[in-house]
CSV table of C-alpha atoms in Angstrom, one decimal:
chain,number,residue,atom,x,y,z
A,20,UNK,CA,63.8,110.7,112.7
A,21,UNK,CA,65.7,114.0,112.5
A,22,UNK,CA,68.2,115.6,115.3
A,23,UNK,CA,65.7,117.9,116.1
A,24,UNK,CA,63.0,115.1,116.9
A,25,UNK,CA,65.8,112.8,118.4
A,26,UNK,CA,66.0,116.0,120.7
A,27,UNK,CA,62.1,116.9,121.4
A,28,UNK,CA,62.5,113.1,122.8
A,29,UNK,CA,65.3,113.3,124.7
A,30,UNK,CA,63.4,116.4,126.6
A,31,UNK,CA,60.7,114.5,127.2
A,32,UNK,CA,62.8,111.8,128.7
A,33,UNK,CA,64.4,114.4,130.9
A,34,UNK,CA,60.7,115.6,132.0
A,35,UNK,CA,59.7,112.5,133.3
A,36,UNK,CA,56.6,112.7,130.7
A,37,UNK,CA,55.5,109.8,128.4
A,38,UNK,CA,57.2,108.5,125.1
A,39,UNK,CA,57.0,105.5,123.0
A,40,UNK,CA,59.2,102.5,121.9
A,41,UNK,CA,59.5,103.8,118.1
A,42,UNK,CA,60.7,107.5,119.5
A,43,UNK,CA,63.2,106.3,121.6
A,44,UNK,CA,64.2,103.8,119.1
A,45,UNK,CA,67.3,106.3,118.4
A,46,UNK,CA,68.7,105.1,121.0
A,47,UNK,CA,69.5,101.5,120.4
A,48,UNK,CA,72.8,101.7,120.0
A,49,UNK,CA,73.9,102.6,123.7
A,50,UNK,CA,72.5,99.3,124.3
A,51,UNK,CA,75.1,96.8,125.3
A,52,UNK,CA,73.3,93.8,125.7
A,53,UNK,CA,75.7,91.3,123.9
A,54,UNK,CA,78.1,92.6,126.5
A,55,UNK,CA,76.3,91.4,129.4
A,56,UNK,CA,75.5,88.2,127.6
A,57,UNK,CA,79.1,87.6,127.3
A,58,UNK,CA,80.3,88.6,130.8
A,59,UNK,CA,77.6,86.5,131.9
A,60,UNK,CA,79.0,83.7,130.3
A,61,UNK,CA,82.7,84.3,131.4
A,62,UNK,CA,84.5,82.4,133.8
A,63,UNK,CA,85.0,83.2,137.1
A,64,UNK,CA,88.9,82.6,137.1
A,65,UNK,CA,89.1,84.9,134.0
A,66,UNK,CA,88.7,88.3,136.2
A,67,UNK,CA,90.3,90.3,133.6
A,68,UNK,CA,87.9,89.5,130.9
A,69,UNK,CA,84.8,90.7,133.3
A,70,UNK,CA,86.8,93.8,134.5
A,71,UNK,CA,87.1,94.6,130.6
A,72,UNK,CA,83.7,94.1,130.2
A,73,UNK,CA,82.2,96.1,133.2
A,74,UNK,CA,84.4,99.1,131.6
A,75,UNK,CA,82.7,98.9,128.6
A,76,UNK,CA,79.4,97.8,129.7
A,77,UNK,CA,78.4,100.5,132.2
A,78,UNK,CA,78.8,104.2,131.9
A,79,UNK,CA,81.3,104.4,134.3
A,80,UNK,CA,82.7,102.0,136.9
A,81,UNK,CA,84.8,102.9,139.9
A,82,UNK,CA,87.5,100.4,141.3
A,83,UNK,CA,87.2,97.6,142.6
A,84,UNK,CA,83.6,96.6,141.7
A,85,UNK,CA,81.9,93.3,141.9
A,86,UNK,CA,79.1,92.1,139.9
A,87,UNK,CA,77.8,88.4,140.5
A,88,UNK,CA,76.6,86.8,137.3
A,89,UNK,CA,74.1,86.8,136.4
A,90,UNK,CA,73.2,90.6,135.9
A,91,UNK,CA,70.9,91.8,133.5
A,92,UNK,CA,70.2,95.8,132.2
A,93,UNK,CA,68.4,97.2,129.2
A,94,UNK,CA,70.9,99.0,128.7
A,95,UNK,CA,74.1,99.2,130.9
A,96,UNK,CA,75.7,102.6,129.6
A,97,UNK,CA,73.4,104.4,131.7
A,98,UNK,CA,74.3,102.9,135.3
A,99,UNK,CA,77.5,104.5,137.1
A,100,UNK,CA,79.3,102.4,139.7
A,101,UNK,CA,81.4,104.5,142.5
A,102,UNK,CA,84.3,102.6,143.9
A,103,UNK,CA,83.8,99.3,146.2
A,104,UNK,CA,80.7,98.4,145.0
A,105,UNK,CA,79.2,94.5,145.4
A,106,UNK,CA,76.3,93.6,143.3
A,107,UNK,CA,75.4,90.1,144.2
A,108,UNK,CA,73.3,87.6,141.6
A,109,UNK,CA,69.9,88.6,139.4
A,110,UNK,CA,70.5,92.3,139.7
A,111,UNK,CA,68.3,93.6,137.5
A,112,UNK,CA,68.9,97.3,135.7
A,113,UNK,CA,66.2,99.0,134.4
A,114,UNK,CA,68.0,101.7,132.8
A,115,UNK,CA,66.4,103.4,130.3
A,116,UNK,CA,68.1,107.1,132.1
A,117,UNK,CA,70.9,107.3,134.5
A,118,UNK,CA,71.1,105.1,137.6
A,119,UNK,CA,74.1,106.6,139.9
A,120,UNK,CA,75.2,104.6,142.6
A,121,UNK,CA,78.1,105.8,144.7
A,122,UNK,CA,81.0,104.4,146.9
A,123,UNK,CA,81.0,101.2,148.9
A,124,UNK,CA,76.7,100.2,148.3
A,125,UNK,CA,76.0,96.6,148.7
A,126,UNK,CA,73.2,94.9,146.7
A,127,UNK,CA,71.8,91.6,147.7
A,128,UNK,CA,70.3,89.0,145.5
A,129,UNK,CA,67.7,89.4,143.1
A,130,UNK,CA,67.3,93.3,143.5
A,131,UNK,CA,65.3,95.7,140.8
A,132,UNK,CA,66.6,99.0,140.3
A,133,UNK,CA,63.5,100.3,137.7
A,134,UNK,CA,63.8,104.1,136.4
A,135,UNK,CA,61.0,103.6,134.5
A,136,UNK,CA,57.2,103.0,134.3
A,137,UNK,CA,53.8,102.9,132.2
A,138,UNK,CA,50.7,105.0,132.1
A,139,UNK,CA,48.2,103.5,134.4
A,140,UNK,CA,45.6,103.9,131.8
A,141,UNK,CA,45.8,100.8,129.0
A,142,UNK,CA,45.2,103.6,126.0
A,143,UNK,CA,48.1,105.0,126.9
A,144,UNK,CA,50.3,102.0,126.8
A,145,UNK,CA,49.9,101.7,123.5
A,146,UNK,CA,53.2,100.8,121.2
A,147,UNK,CA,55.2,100.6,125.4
A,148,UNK,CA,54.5,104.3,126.4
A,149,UNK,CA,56.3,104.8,129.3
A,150,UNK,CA,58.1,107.5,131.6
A,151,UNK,CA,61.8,107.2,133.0
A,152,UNK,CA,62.8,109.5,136.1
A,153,UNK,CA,66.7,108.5,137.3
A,154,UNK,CA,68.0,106.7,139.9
A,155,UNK,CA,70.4,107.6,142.6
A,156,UNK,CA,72.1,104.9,145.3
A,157,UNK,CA,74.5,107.1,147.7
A,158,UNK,CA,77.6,105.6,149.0
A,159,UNK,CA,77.6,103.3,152.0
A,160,UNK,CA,73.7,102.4,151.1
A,161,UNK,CA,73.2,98.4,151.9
A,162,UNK,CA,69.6,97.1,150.2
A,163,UNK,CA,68.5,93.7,150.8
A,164,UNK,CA,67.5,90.7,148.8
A,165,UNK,CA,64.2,91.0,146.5
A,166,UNK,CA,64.1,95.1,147.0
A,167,UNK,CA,62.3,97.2,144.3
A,168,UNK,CA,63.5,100.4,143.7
A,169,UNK,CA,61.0,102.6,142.2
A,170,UNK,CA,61.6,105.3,139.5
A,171,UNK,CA,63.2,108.8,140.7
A,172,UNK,CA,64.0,107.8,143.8
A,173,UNK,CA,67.0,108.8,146.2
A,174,UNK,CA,68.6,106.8,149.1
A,175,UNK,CA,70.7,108.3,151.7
A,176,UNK,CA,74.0,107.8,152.9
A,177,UNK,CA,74.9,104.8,154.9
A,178,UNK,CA,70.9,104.1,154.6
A,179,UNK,CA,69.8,100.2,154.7
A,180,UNK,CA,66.8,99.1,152.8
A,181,UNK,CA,65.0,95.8,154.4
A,182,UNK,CA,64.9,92.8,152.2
A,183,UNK,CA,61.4,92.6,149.9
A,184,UNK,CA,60.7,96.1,150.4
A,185,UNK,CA,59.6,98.2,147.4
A,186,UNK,CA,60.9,101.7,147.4
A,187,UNK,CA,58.5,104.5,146.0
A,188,UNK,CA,59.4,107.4,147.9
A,189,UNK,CA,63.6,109.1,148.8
A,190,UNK,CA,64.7,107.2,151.9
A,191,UNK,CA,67.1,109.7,154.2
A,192,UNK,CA,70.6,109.1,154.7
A,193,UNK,CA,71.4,106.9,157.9
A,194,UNK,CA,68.1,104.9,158.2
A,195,UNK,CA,66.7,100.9,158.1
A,196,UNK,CA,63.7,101.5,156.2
A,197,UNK,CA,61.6,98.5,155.3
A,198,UNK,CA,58.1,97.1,154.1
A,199,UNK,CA,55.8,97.9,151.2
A,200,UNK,CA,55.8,100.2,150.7
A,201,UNK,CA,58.9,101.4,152.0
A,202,UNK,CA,59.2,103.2,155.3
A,203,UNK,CA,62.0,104.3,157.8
A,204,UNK,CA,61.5,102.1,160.5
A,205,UNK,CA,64.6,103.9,162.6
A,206,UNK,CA,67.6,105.6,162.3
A,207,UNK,CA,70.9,104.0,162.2
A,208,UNK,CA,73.0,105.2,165.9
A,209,UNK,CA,75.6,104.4,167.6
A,210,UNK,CA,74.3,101.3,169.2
A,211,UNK,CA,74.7,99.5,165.9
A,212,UNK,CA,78.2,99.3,166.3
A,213,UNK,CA,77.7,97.4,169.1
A,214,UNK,CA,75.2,94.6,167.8
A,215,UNK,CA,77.2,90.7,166.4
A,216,UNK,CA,79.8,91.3,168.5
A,217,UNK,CA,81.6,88.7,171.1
A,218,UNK,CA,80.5,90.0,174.5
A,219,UNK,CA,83.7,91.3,176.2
């Protein structure tokens, strides 16, 4: 394939609209999947060795990050991790374009982060058509165990996403929004500060 198709493809990608395994097969060497094998497989005392290996497994990585094995991604150069971020066991990356996710976001176990889907229509599927749109998790976002979320979508600031829900549609910032699919059930106030605490 020349630059200039590599390119055509790339737009595509960038579109949202449909390509195919063999076009995008370009881009199999930003895959890092040996990487996550091997930090998968590294101790839990040896915290240098994983710290090395989120470096060079993710696009970026802020400080401080914590990523329970084990972690899977079809990729991993396309997912950028702000500071203070805990990722907690069978996080799943589907990260065929960017997945941002900023400062301080919690992830419980055994969530899906998908930028990408098929055509509903089996012709169309042929040779794994699909379509990526990106990802974006902003900072202070909890989500809870067995979430889906959903290519393109956005969640808001401080925004916490109930456990099992499946997230098709941008969540506002400062929210609990729950069920599938996903829905604000309220916002997040000042009475939450208030709620687990010893009584005075």
């Amino acid at each position: 394939m020349s630059r200039g198709d590599e390119q055509a493809v790339l737009d595509r990608i960038r579109q949202g609209l449909i390509y195919t395994e063999s076009e995008a097969s370009f881009q199999a060497p930003q895959r890092r999947t040996d990487l996550i094998f091997e930090y998968n497989h590294t101790p839990p005392s040896d915290t240098a060795r994983r710290e090395s290996l989120l470096t060079a497994i993710f696009g970026s990585v802020g400080e401080r990050a914590v990523v329970l094995p084990p972690f899977h991604a079809g990729f991993g150069s396309n997912v950028h991790i702000g500071d203070d971020f805990f990722g907690n066991v069978n996080l799943t990356f589907v990260d065929d374009v960017d997945i941002r996710i900023g400062d301080g976001v919690m992830i419980a176990p055994s969530v899906t982060l998908t930028t990408t889907g098929h055509p509903v229509h089996p012709a169309r599927r042929v040779d794994y058509a699909r379509f990526s749109e990106p990802i974006v998790i902003e900072d202070r976002v909890w989500i809870g165990s067995n979430a889906v979320i959903l290519p393109g979508v956005r969640i808001g600031y401080g925004s916490v996403i109930g456990a099992g829900s499946v997230v098709s549609r941008d969540v506002p910032p400062m929210v609990v929004a729950v069920g599938t699919p996903c829905r604000v059930l309220r916002a997040i106030t000042e009475a939450d500060l208030t709620t687990r605490t010893p009584p005075a």
